[in-house]
Every structure is written in C-alpha cells, then in structure tokens.
Coordinates of C-alpha atoms in Angstrom, one line a residue:
M1 CA 2.8 -12.1 13.3
K2 CA 1.0 -8.8 13.7
L3 CA -0.4 -8.9 10.1
F4 CA -2.8 -11.6 11.3
K5 CA -3.5 -10.2 14.8
F6 CA -6.6 -8.3 15.3
K7 CA -9.7 -8.3 17.6
L8 CA -11.2 -11.9 17.8
S9 CA -8.5 -13.2 15.4
R10 CA -7.9 -16.3 17.7
L11 CA -11.7 -17.0 17.7
Y12 CA -11.8 -16.9 13.9
I13 CA -8.9 -19.3 13.7
L14 CA -10.5 -21.7 16.2
L15 CA -13.8 -21.6 14.3
I16 CA -12.0 -22.3 11.0
I17 CA -10.3 -25.3 12.6
I18 CA -13.6 -26.6 14.1
F19 CA -15.6 -26.3 10.9
S20 CA -12.8 -27.5 8.7
V21 CA -12.4 -30.7 10.8
S22 CA -16.2 -31.1 10.9
Y23 CA -16.5 -30.8 7.1
S24 CA -13.7 -33.3 6.5
C25 CA -15.3 -35.8 8.9
L26 CA -18.7 -35.5 7.3
N27 CA -17.3 -35.7 3.8
I28 CA -15.4 -38.9 4.6
T29 CA -18.3 -40.6 6.4
Y30 CA -21.0 -40.6 3.7
P31 CA -19.3 -43.2 1.3
I32 CA -19.5 -45.8 4.1
V33 CA -23.3 -45.1 4.5
I34 CA -23.7 -45.4 0.7
G35 CA -21.8 -48.7 0.7
N36 CA -24.0 -50.1 3.5
L37 CA -27.0 -48.9 1.5
I38 CA -25.9 -50.9 -1.6
D39 CA -25.2 -54.0 0.5
S40 CA -28.6 -53.8 2.1
L41 CA -30.5 -53.8 -1.1
G42 CA -30.8 -57.6 -1.1
N43 CA -31.7 -57.8 2.6
N44 CA -34.8 -56.9 4.5
Y45 CA -32.9 -54.2 6.4
P46 CA -35.0 -51.0 6.6
L47 CA -33.6 -48.6 4.1
R48 CA -35.4 -45.7 5.5
N49 CA -32.9 -45.4 8.4
I50 CA -30.0 -45.3 6.0
F51 CA -31.7 -42.6 3.8
I52 CA -32.4 -40.5 7.0
I53 CA -28.7 -40.8 8.0
L54 CA -27.6 -39.8 4.5
L55 CA -30.0 -36.8 4.5
I56 CA -28.7 -35.6 7.9
I57 CA -25.1 -36.0 6.7
F58 CA -25.7 -33.9 3.6
I59 CA -27.7 -31.3 5.5
L60 CA -24.8 -30.9 8.0
L61 CA -22.3 -30.8 5.1
F62 CA -24.3 -27.9 3.5
F63 CA -24.4 -25.8 6.7
T64 CA -20.9 -26.6 7.7
S65 CA -19.6 -25.6 4.2
L66 CA -21.8 -22.4 4.4
F67 CA -20.5 -21.3 7.8
L68 CA -17.0 -22.2 6.9
T69 CA -17.2 -20.1 3.7
Y70 CA -18.7 -17.1 5.7
I71 CA -16.0 -17.3 8.4
L72 CA -13.2 -17.6 5.8
N73 CA -14.5 -14.6 3.8
S74 CA -14.9 -12.6 7.0
F75 CA -11.4 -13.6 8.3
S76 CA -9.7 -12.7 5.0
S77 CA -11.5 -9.3 4.9
K78 CA -10.3 -8.5 8.4
I79 CA -6.8 -9.5 7.5
S80 CA -6.9 -7.2 4.5
K81 CA -8.2 -4.3 6.7
N82 CA -5.5 -5.0 9.3
I83 CA -2.7 -5.1 6.7
R84 CA -3.9 -1.8 5.0
N85 CA -4.0 -0.1 8.5
L86 CA -0.4 -1.3 9.2
L87 CA 0.8 -0.1 5.8
F88 CA -0.9 3.3 6.2
E89 CA 0.5 3.7 9.7
K90 CA 3.9 2.9 8.3
L91 CA 3.5 5.5 5.6
H92 CA 2.8 8.1 8.4
L93 CA 5.9 7.0 10.4
L94 CA 8.4 6.8 7.6
P95 CA 10.4 10.0 7.0
I96 CA 10.0 11.5 3.6
H97 CA 13.6 10.8 2.6
V98 CA 13.0 7.1 3.1
L99 CA 9.6 7.1 1.4
E100 CA 11.0 8.8 -1.7
K101 CA 13.0 5.7 -2.4
F102 CA 9.8 3.8 -3.3
E103 CA 7.9 4.1 -6.5
N104 CA 4.3 5.1 -6.0
G105 CA 3.0 2.3 -8.1
K106 CA 4.7 -0.3 -5.9
I107 CA 3.3 1.2 -2.8
I108 CA -0.2 1.3 -4.3
N109 CA 0.2 -2.3 -5.4
M110 CA 1.0 -3.3 -1.8
F111 CA -2.4 -1.8 -0.7
S112 CA -4.3 -3.6 -3.4
T113 CA -2.9 -6.7 -5.1
D114 CA -0.4 -7.8 -2.5
T115 CA -2.9 -7.3 0.4
E116 CA -5.5 -9.4 -1.4
N117 CA -3.0 -12.1 -2.2
I118 CA -2.0 -12.5 1.4
S119 CA -5.5 -12.3 2.9
N120 CA -7.1 -14.7 0.4
G121 CA -4.1 -17.0 0.0
F122 CA -3.4 -17.6 3.7
A123 CA -7.0 -17.7 4.9
Q124 CA -8.2 -20.1 2.2
S125 CA -5.0 -22.2 2.3
F126 CA -5.3 -22.6 6.1
S127 CA -8.7 -24.2 5.8
K128 CA -7.8 -26.3 2.7
I129 CA -4.7 -27.7 4.5
I130 CA -6.8 -28.7 7.6
I131 CA -9.5 -30.4 5.5
S132 CA -7.0 -32.1 3.3
I133 CA -4.9 -33.5 6.1
F134 CA -7.9 -34.8 8.1
S135 CA -9.5 -36.2 4.9
I136 CA -6.4 -38.2 4.1
I137 CA -5.9 -39.5 7.6
L138 CA -9.6 -40.6 8.0
A139 CA -9.8 -42.0 4.5
I140 CA -6.7 -44.2 5.1
Y141 CA -8.1 -45.5 8.4
I142 CA -11.4 -46.4 6.9
M143 CA -10.0 -47.9 3.7
L144 CA -7.5 -50.0 5.6
N145 CA -10.4 -51.6 7.5
L146 CA -12.1 -52.4 4.1
N147 CA -9.1 -53.8 2.2
F148 CA -5.4 -53.5 2.8
I149 CA -4.2 -54.2 -0.7
L150 CA -6.5 -51.7 -2.5
T151 CA -5.6 -49.1 0.1
F152 CA -1.9 -49.7 -0.4
I153 CA -2.2 -49.3 -4.2
L154 CA -4.3 -46.2 -3.8
I155 CA -1.8 -44.6 -1.3
L156 CA 1.2 -45.5 -3.5
L157 CA -0.2 -44.0 -6.7
S158 CA -1.6 -41.0 -4.8
F159 CA 1.8 -40.3 -3.4
L160 CA 3.3 -40.6 -6.9
M161 CA 0.7 -38.1 -8.0
F162 CA 1.7 -35.7 -5.2
V163 CA 5.4 -35.9 -6.0
I164 CA 4.8 -35.1 -9.7
S165 CA 2.5 -32.2 -8.8
K166 CA 5.0 -30.9 -6.3
Y167 CA 7.8 -31.0 -8.8
I168 CA 5.7 -29.0 -11.3
V169 CA 4.8 -26.4 -8.6
V170 CA 8.4 -26.0 -7.5
K171 CA 9.4 -25.3 -11.1
T172 CA 6.9 -22.4 -11.2
N173 CA 8.1 -20.7 -8.0
Y174 CA 10.6 -18.4 -9.9
L175 CA 7.9 -17.5 -12.5
F176 CA 5.4 -16.5 -9.8
K177 CA 7.9 -14.2 -8.1
K178 CA 8.9 -12.7 -11.4
R179 CA 5.3 -12.1 -12.4
A180 CA 4.6 -10.3 -9.2
D181 CA 7.6 -8.0 -9.7
L182 CA 6.5 -7.3 -13.3
I183 CA 3.0 -6.4 -12.2
A184 CA 4.4 -4.0 -9.6
D185 CA 6.7 -2.5 -12.3
L186 CA 3.8 -2.1 -14.7
S187 CA 1.6 -0.4 -12.0
S188 CA 4.5 2.0 -11.2
Y189 CA 5.0 2.9 -14.9
T190 CA 1.2 3.5 -15.3
D191 CA 1.1 5.7 -12.3
E192 CA 4.1 7.7 -13.7
F193 CA 2.4 8.1 -17.0
V194 CA -0.9 9.3 -15.5
N195 CA 0.8 11.9 -13.3
G196 CA 3.1 13.0 -16.1
K197 CA 0.8 12.8 -19.1
K198 CA 1.1 16.5 -19.8
T199 CA 4.9 16.3 -19.9
F200 CA 4.8 13.2 -22.1
E201 CA 2.5 14.9 -24.6
H202 CA 4.4 18.2 -24.5
F203 CA 7.6 16.5 -25.5
N204 CA 5.9 14.2 -28.0
Y205 CA 6.9 11.3 -25.9
S206 CA 3.5 9.5 -26.2
S207 CA 4.6 7.0 -28.9
I208 CA 7.8 6.1 -26.9
S209 CA 5.9 5.8 -23.7
F210 CA 3.3 3.5 -25.4
K211 CA 6.2 1.4 -26.8
N212 CA 7.7 1.2 -23.3
F213 CA 4.4 0.2 -21.9
S214 CA 3.8 -2.4 -24.6
T215 CA 7.3 -3.9 -23.9
K216 CA 6.5 -4.1 -20.1
N217 CA 3.1 -5.5 -20.8
S218 CA 4.5 -8.1 -23.2
N219 CA 7.1 -9.1 -20.7
L220 CA 4.3 -9.5 -18.1
Y221 CA 2.2 -11.5 -20.6
N222 CA 5.0 -13.8 -21.5
C223 CA 5.9 -14.4 -17.9
A224 CA 2.2 -14.8 -16.8
Y225 CA 1.6 -17.2 -19.8
K226 CA 4.6 -19.4 -18.8
T227 CA 3.5 -19.3 -15.1
M228 CA -0.1 -20.3 -15.9
F229 CA 1.1 -23.0 -18.3
F230 CA 3.5 -24.7 -15.9
S231 CA 1.1 -24.4 -13.0
S232 CA -1.8 -25.8 -15.1
L233 CA 0.2 -29.0 -15.8
A234 CA -0.6 -30.1 -12.2
N235 CA -4.4 -30.6 -12.6
P236 CA -4.3 -32.6 -15.9
T237 CA -1.6 -34.9 -14.3
I238 CA -3.8 -35.4 -11.2
R239 CA -6.9 -36.1 -13.3
F240 CA -5.0 -38.7 -15.4
I241 CA -3.7 -40.5 -12.3
S242 CA -7.1 -40.2 -10.6
N243 CA -8.8 -41.8 -13.7
F244 CA -6.2 -44.5 -13.8
L245 CA -6.8 -45.2 -10.1
Y246 CA -10.5 -45.4 -10.7
I247 CA -10.2 -48.0 -13.4
L248 CA -7.6 -50.0 -11.5
I249 CA -9.6 -50.1 -8.3
A250 CA -12.7 -51.1 -10.2
I251 CA -11.0 -54.0 -11.9
L252 CA -9.3 -55.2 -8.7
G253 CA -12.5 -54.7 -6.8
I254 CA -14.4 -57.0 -9.2
I255 CA -11.7 -59.6 -8.8
F256 CA -11.8 -59.4 -5.0
C257 CA -15.6 -59.5 -5.1
K258 CA -15.5 -62.8 -7.1
F259 CA -13.4 -64.4 -4.3
N260 CA -15.7 -62.9 -1.7
K261 CA -13.0 -60.6 -0.4
L262 CA -15.1 -57.5 -0.9
T263 CA -18.8 -56.7 -1.2
I264 CA -20.4 -54.6 -4.0
G265 CA -20.9 -51.9 -1.3
N266 CA -17.2 -52.0 -0.4
I267 CA -16.3 -51.5 -4.1
S268 CA -18.7 -48.6 -4.4
T269 CA -17.2 -47.1 -1.2
F270 CA -13.7 -47.4 -2.6
L271 CA -14.6 -45.9 -5.9
I272 CA -16.0 -42.9 -4.1
Y273 CA -12.9 -42.7 -2.0
I274 CA -10.7 -42.4 -5.1
N275 CA -12.1 -38.9 -5.6
L276 CA -12.3 -38.1 -1.9
F277 CA -8.7 -39.3 -1.3
T278 CA -7.1 -37.8 -4.4
K279 CA -8.9 -34.5 -4.1
P280 CA -6.9 -33.4 -1.0
F281 CA -3.6 -34.0 -3.0
S282 CA -5.0 -31.7 -5.7
E283 CA -6.0 -29.2 -3.0
I284 CA -2.6 -29.2 -1.4
T285 CA -1.0 -28.7 -4.9
S286 CA -3.2 -25.7 -5.6
V287 CA -2.6 -24.4 -2.0
I288 CA 1.2 -24.5 -2.7
S289 CA 0.6 -22.4 -5.8
E290 CA -1.5 -19.9 -3.9
L291 CA 1.0 -19.8 -1.1
Q292 CA 3.8 -19.0 -3.4
I293 CA 1.9 -16.0 -4.7
S294 CA 1.0 -15.0 -1.1
V295 CA 4.5 -15.5 0.2
A296 CA 5.9 -13.3 -2.6
S297 CA 3.4 -10.5 -1.6
L298 CA 4.1 -11.1 2.1
K299 CA 7.8 -10.6 1.6
R300 CA 7.3 -7.3 -0.1
I301 CA 4.9 -6.0 2.6
L302 CA 7.1 -7.2 5.4
S303 CA 10.2 -5.7 3.9
F304 CA 8.3 -2.4 3.8
L305 CA 6.9 -2.7 7.3
N306 CA 10.3 -3.7 8.7
I307 CA 12.1 -0.7 7.3
T308 CA 14.4 0.8 9.8
Y309 CA 16.3 4.1 9.5
N310 CA 18.7 6.1 11.5
S311 CA 16.9 8.9 13.2
K312 CA 18.6 11.6 15.1
L313 CA 15.3 13.0 16.3
I314 CA 14.9 13.0 20.1
T315 CA 11.5 11.5 20.9
S316 CA 11.6 11.2 24.6
S317 CA 11.1 14.9 25.2
K318 CA 7.7 16.5 25.0
N319 CA 8.6 20.2 24.6
S320 CA 5.9 22.3 23.0
L321 CA 6.4 25.6 21.4
P322 CA 5.0 28.6 23.2
T323 CA 1.8 30.1 21.9
K324 CA 3.0 33.7 21.8
L325 CA 4.0 35.0 18.4
N326 CA 7.7 35.7 18.9
Y327 CA 9.2 32.7 17.1
S328 CA 12.8 33.2 16.1
I329 CA 14.6 30.6 13.9
E330 CA 18.3 29.8 14.1
F331 CA 20.4 27.4 12.1
K332 CA 23.7 26.7 14.1
N333 CA 26.6 25.0 12.3
V334 CA 24.2 22.8 10.3
N335 CA 25.7 20.1 8.1
F336 CA 23.7 17.8 5.9
S337 CA 24.2 15.6 2.8
Y338 CA 22.0 13.3 0.8
T339 CA 24.9 11.1 -0.1
N340 CA 28.5 10.8 1.1
V341 CA 29.2 14.1 -0.8
P342 CA 28.8 17.1 1.6
F343 CA 26.0 19.5 0.6
I344 CA 24.9 21.9 3.3
Q345 CA 28.1 22.8 5.1
D346 CA 28.5 24.8 8.3
F347 CA 25.3 26.6 7.7
N348 CA 24.5 29.5 10.1
L349 CA 21.4 31.7 9.8
Y350 CA 19.4 33.7 12.3
I351 CA 15.8 34.9 11.5
P352 CA 14.4 37.3 14.1
A353 CA 10.8 36.7 15.2
G354 CA 8.2 38.3 13.1
K355 CA 10.6 39.1 10.2
T356 CA 10.1 38.1 6.5
I357 CA 13.1 36.8 4.8
A358 CA 13.7 35.4 1.3
I359 CA 16.0 32.6 0.3
V360 CA 17.1 32.6 -3.3
G361 CA 19.7 30.9 -5.4
N362 CA 20.1 28.8 -8.5
S363 CA 18.4 25.4 -8.9
G364 CA 20.1 22.9 -6.6
S365 CA 21.6 25.5 -4.3
G366 CA 19.9 24.0 -1.3
K367 CA 16.8 26.3 -0.8
T368 CA 14.2 23.6 -0.5
T369 CA 16.6 21.4 1.5
I370 CA 16.8 24.1 4.2
I371 CA 13.0 24.1 4.4
N372 CA 12.9 20.3 4.6
L373 CA 15.4 20.4 7.5
L374 CA 13.3 23.0 9.3
N375 CA 10.3 20.8 9.0
K376 CA 12.2 17.7 10.2
F377 CA 11.5 15.9 6.9
Y378 CA 15.3 15.2 7.0
S379 CA 17.6 15.0 10.0
V380 CA 20.7 17.1 10.1
N381 CA 24.1 15.3 10.1
S382 CA 25.4 17.7 12.7
G383 CA 24.6 21.1 14.2
E384 CA 21.2 22.1 15.4
I385 CA 18.1 24.1 14.4
L386 CA 16.4 26.2 17.1
I387 CA 13.1 27.8 17.4
D388 CA 12.9 30.2 20.3
N389 CA 16.2 28.5 21.5
I390 CA 14.4 25.2 21.6
N391 CA 16.0 22.4 19.5
I392 CA 13.4 21.3 16.9
N393 CA 14.3 17.6 17.6
T394 CA 12.7 17.9 21.0
I395 CA 9.5 19.6 19.7
Y396 CA 6.5 17.2 19.2
N397 CA 4.1 19.8 17.8
L398 CA 6.6 21.5 15.4
R399 CA 4.7 21.1 12.1
K400 CA 1.5 22.3 13.8
N401 CA 3.2 25.7 14.1
I402 CA 4.5 25.8 10.5
G403 CA 2.3 26.7 7.6
M404 CA 3.5 25.9 4.1
V405 CA 2.4 27.1 0.7
L406 CA 4.1 24.9 -1.9
Q407 CA 4.5 25.2 -5.6
D408 CA 2.4 22.1 -6.2
S409 CA -0.2 22.6 -3.5
K410 CA -2.9 19.9 -3.3
I411 CA -6.6 20.0 -3.5
F412 CA -8.2 17.1 -1.6
E413 CA -11.4 15.3 -2.6
G414 CA -14.3 17.1 -0.9
T415 CA -16.0 20.6 -0.9
I416 CA -14.1 23.9 -1.0
K417 CA -15.2 24.4 2.6
E418 CA -13.7 21.1 3.7
N419 CA -10.5 21.9 1.8
I420 CA -10.1 25.3 3.6
S421 CA -10.8 23.8 7.0
Y422 CA -8.5 20.8 6.4
G423 CA -6.2 21.8 9.2
N424 CA -9.0 23.1 11.5
P425 CA -12.1 20.9 11.0
N426 CA -14.0 22.7 13.8
A427 CA -13.8 26.1 12.2
T428 CA -17.1 28.0 11.8
M429 CA -18.4 29.1 8.4
D430 CA -17.7 32.8 9.3
E431 CA -14.1 31.9 10.1
I432 CA -13.7 30.1 6.8
I433 CA -15.2 33.0 4.8
N434 CA -13.0 35.5 6.7
A435 CA -9.9 33.4 5.9
S436 CA -10.9 33.3 2.2
K437 CA -11.4 37.0 2.1
L438 CA -7.9 37.6 3.6
A439 CA -6.5 35.2 1.0
S440 CA -8.3 37.0 -1.8
A441 CA -10.1 33.7 -2.6
H442 CA -13.7 34.6 -1.6
Q443 CA -14.6 36.2 -4.9
F444 CA -13.8 33.3 -7.2
I445 CA -15.2 30.8 -4.6
T446 CA -18.6 32.5 -4.6
S447 CA -18.6 32.5 -8.4
L448 CA -18.5 28.7 -8.4
P449 CA -21.8 26.7 -9.0
N450 CA -22.3 25.8 -5.3
G451 CA -19.9 28.3 -3.7
Y452 CA -18.2 26.9 -0.7
D453 CA -20.1 23.7 -1.1
T454 CA -18.7 23.1 -4.6
Y455 CA -17.2 19.6 -4.8
V456 CA -13.6 19.4 -6.0
S457 CA -10.9 16.9 -6.3
D458 CA -7.3 16.8 -7.4
S459 CA -8.5 16.5 -11.0
S460 CA -10.9 19.4 -10.8
R461 CA -10.7 22.2 -13.3
L462 CA -9.5 24.7 -10.9
S463 CA -6.6 26.8 -12.1
E464 CA -3.2 26.5 -10.3
G465 CA -3.7 30.1 -9.1
E466 CA -7.1 29.2 -7.6
V467 CA -5.7 26.1 -5.9
Q468 CA -2.9 28.3 -4.4
L469 CA -5.5 30.8 -3.1
I470 CA -7.5 28.0 -1.5
N471 CA -4.3 26.7 0.1
I472 CA -3.5 30.2 1.4
A473 CA -7.0 30.5 2.8
R474 CA -6.3 27.2 4.6
I475 CA -3.2 28.7 6.1
M476 CA -5.0 31.9 6.9
L477 CA -7.5 29.9 9.0
Q478 CA -4.7 28.4 11.0
R479 CA -2.5 31.6 11.2
P480 CA 0.7 29.6 12.1
P481 CA 3.5 31.5 13.8
I482 CA 6.0 30.3 11.2
L483 CA 5.1 30.6 7.5
I484 CA 6.9 29.2 4.5
F485 CA 6.3 30.0 0.8
D486 CA 8.2 27.6 -1.4
E487 CA 8.0 28.7 -5.0
A488 CA 4.3 29.5 -4.4
T489 CA 3.9 31.8 -7.4
S490 CA 6.2 30.2 -10.0
N491 CA 3.4 28.6 -12.0
I492 CA 0.7 31.3 -12.0
D493 CA -0.2 34.4 -13.8
L494 CA 0.8 37.9 -12.7
L495 CA -2.7 38.9 -11.6
T496 CA -3.0 35.9 -9.3
E497 CA 0.6 36.5 -8.2
N498 CA -0.4 40.0 -7.0
L499 CA -3.4 38.6 -5.1
I500 CA -1.0 36.0 -3.4
Q501 CA 1.5 38.7 -2.6
N502 CA -1.2 40.8 -0.9
S503 CA -2.2 37.6 1.1
T504 CA 1.4 36.9 2.0
K505 CA 1.8 40.4 3.4
R506 CA -1.4 39.9 5.5
L507 CA -0.1 36.6 6.8
A508 CA 3.4 38.0 7.5
K509 CA 2.0 40.4 10.0
Y510 CA 1.3 37.4 12.3
S511 CA 4.3 35.1 11.4
T512 CA 8.0 34.7 11.0
T513 CA 8.0 34.2 7.2
I514 CA 10.4 32.5 4.8
I515 CA 9.9 32.9 1.1
I516 CA 11.7 30.8 -1.5
A517 CA 11.2 32.3 -5.0
H518 CA 12.7 32.5 -8.4
R519 CA 10.7 35.6 -9.3
L520 CA 12.7 38.3 -7.6
S521 CA 9.9 40.8 -8.0
T522 CA 8.0 39.0 -5.2
I523 CA 10.7 39.4 -2.5
Q524 CA 11.9 43.0 -2.9
S525 CA 10.0 44.1 0.2
C526 CA 11.5 41.4 2.5
D527 CA 13.4 42.4 5.6
F528 CA 16.5 40.7 4.2
I529 CA 17.4 38.3 1.4
V530 CA 19.7 35.2 1.7
F531 CA 21.5 34.0 -1.4
L532 CA 22.6 30.4 -1.4
E533 CA 25.2 28.7 -3.7
N534 CA 26.1 25.0 -3.3
G535 CA 24.6 24.8 0.1
R536 CA 26.4 27.8 1.5
I537 CA 25.3 31.4 2.2
V538 CA 27.2 33.7 -0.1
E539 CA 25.3 37.0 0.3
V540 CA 22.9 38.5 2.9
G541 CA 21.2 41.9 2.8
T542 CA 18.1 43.9 1.7
H543 CA 17.1 44.1 -1.9
N544 CA 18.9 47.4 -2.5
E545 CA 22.0 46.4 -0.5
L546 CA 22.4 43.3 -2.6
L547 CA 21.9 45.2 -5.9
N548 CA 24.6 47.7 -4.8
K549 CA 27.0 44.8 -4.1
K550 CA 26.7 43.7 -7.8
G551 CA 27.3 40.1 -6.8
Y552 CA 25.3 36.9 -7.1
Y553 CA 21.9 38.5 -6.4
Y554 CA 22.7 41.4 -8.8
N555 CA 23.5 38.9 -11.6
M556 CA 20.3 37.0 -11.1
Y557 CA 18.3 40.1 -10.9
K558 CA 19.9 41.4 -14.1
K559 CA 18.8 38.3 -16.0
Q560 CA 15.2 38.9 -15.0
F561 CA 15.0 42.7 -15.4
T562 CA 16.7 45.5 -17.3
I563 CA 18.4 47.8 -14.7

C-alpha cells in the first residue's frame, strides 16, 4: 500500500521487527534469572554473577526500548508526511467539480486527525503485536518446562480473558466509526461557521448556529462517552482476571512446593509471568481498539485517494499555445450539464483575438459555467472549445496563458511583494512596482507600514478593493494572452471600480478579454456583449445596438439606469 511506502520504509519495518523481538526476548528472560537468584540464596553459589546478568538484561532492555520508541516515532512521522503528500497531490489532480462534492471540514480532518490516527495506530500496533506474540510464545515454552499444570491453568484463564475483552471491543466497533463521522461533521460545521460568520451575524443566525453546534457537539459527546465507556470495560476485566490468576497461582504454587514439585524460585518466576503473560493479551485488546479507529480513518482516506472520474481531457498530446498575442477563442456546438438536465445547449461563440467582450445575464444563466469550461475546470459533454484552432483538451499549458480576476480573489499569507509575484516568483522589484502602477495599486501599497514588504494574510484588514488591485497587479506582472474578469467589481466601491476599469483597459491592450459583470456601466466600451439566458445566447451586439433592440439587455439596463 503506497500510504506506507516511502524512502527506507522497508528498513524501518525491519528495525521495528528486530527491536520488538529483542525486547520481548529480554523481557521474558529476566524472571528466570530472578527465580534462580531466589533458589541460590541458601546455596554457596556466587550471587555476583546472577546480579551482573540481571544488570546486563535490564540495561539492554532500556536501550532496546529507547531505540524502538525512537524508530516507531520516526516511522509514524514519515507515514504522516507521506499520507499528507498523497492527499495534497490528489487535491491537485482532482477536477474542481469532483472536489466541490466534499465538505472543507472533512478534507481538513483527513489531513489532521485521520492522518495521525493511521500513522500512530498502525505503527504502534505493529510493534505491540510483534512483542505480544513473541512474549506469549516464549512464556508458554518456559512455563511448560517449569510446571505443566500451572501453565495450563494460566493459558486457560488468559484465553478466557482474551475472549471477554474481544467481545467488548467488537461491541465498540460501531461506536468508534460513528464517533469518527461525528468529529468530521463537527469540523465541517465549524469551518462553515468561521467562513460564513458575517452572514450568520447579518441574518441574526448566531443563536440558531450555536444551537446547531451544541446539538452536534452533544451528539459527539454522547457517542464518545459510550465509546470510551464500553472500550474501558476491557482493562478492568483484564485486571480482575489477572489478580485472580495471581492469587490462584500463588496458592497452587505453595501446594506444589510442599510436595517438592516446585521451588520457591519457580513460584516467584510464575508470579512474575502472570503479569508478563497477561499483559500481551491486554496489549492486543488495546491494539484492536486503536486499529478500529485507524481503519475507520484509513477507509476515509483511501476512498478519497481512490476517487475516479470520467475525464474527456486528452492527456497524451503535448500541444502548447503559441507565444504571439493573437489568441482567438471559439466555442463550437458545446453542450454541458451538471446533472441529467441539459444546461449549456448547442453553444456557439467566436471571440476574435485581441477583442474585449462581455458576457451578461441573470443569475444562473451560465456565465460562470462558460468560464469554467474554458479553464477546463469542467469537461464539455459534447462539442469543443478552441484557442487558435487548437482544442483546449490537447493543451497542457492552458491555464498558464489565462489570467483570472475573480469576485472573491484571495490574498495568500506572505508579503505584498510575494503576493504580486505569486505567478512569477523570479520577477524583479522593478517589474513588481511597474505592474502595481499599471494596476493602480502602487499608491495604497506604499502607504502601508512596510510598503511592499508588508505582511498580509487572508484575514488581513485589506479592503476588498485593495485585494482586487493586488490581484490585478499579479495579472499585470504575467500579462497573459487571455484575460477573464468574473464579477471583479461587484463588491467594491465606485472609486476603486474606476481604478480597476482603467487597469482592465491597460491589460486588454495585450489580451483577448472576457468580462462577466452585473454592473452594466463597466462593459459599455466592450467590442461586443453576449447576453445569456438558460445556457443559451439570446442576444449579441455592442452596447448601443443592444439598447436599440430593446430586448433582454435593454430590460436589464433599464433596471439599473434611467434611460
């Protein structure tokens, strides 16, 4: 399984086996030495040799345990790192339409809780199982040589202890799985609340959201309480049987000792073996509990990593777009639907190279869908999209040639300079400043405490307009041949909108530009405007031509302005 495969993984597994076996052998050996020491007290046998042997055994036990702990921690850390790398790689590979089906909280939970459950659970359990198995086998062999009857009684009651513990653990299996699902659900709801806190408060939904959270938290508490209660029954049961064994072996040992069937040292050895022999059963029981949690997390991660999807993208071709700035865009007989219900139907649109067009329409008309199809975020059901007569499905560097300014553009954690050069990390400072000036962002950036070295994050107190200007500066630095503005000015003030409009005009000189906008004042100078309705083109023309038609565009314009 590739989750556990990384550099030197086999060496780690080999070392874990070696040190686990060594630890179990040393741990089983010392009771015999102690028994011999007790039997030698009445003889003239030199005790110094026995003490030296005991000292060597305990020193070896210490270092074996130390190295085993270090290897296990290192192994589990590497497993965590490997799983997170695989998860992040999968996030990159999955198309957006597949990724949108997952809640953010559940994805974050896979990177944190589920990953730790797997790495710690499997790494620690692997060692415990080896130690337990070898301890049981060696202990049985040694005890049989000491006294068959006492060994038989010990094995019988220990087996009974294991059966009872196993029964309790199996009963908790459902609760462990349910608890893991409730944790993921609570994480997802918390993430939703953090991202939508303004909306919650705006609609006075805080009390309801708190009630919903309390309900989810109470459900998790009740499930976790039951899970811990049932799983905790195992240890008291084991301790009870272990104490009973201790008393029984002590009584029988004294009886055998009277009839010279055992020595005092043998009895002492057996009493030590009660703990050493029953402890592996306790370990195996706890391992089963840990493995149940780990398996539940493993199933979630594997189901995510093994997601398959039908892709119509052709990956064998390595066509790259030409570098000259004459990129035309053409949609030919494009059909697309999110469900079984047709949405984009027989869509045909040609955008000449270097032109600026606007796509408008009511909410849900398909504006953003068209952009998503152009970016290959979704695959068309039929038809094709061409750039310079090249099918975008055969272009591997497509998005490198498309610059997007979105409604909710993101600021990344880092300096202003790093944010602007995000798509071009090798840009010089002069290039960054020049791009900022073209984007009308230089003035507000230099007014910040540390200018271009000001540290910002997604939670920084930059206005939405300032964030947009930084994003436009980022695009200015790249100067992509295709430029898309998707509702870029819908959430900002008129002054900043004018700045962005000026920046857009500068960028449009170098690009084939598509603008999606609700504010019709921002698109009046476009070369032509496309009006969409239910995934279809219903009107095409310049601003004045569409007003004169007094159709869809005219009615929308009339709602925003007094003619």
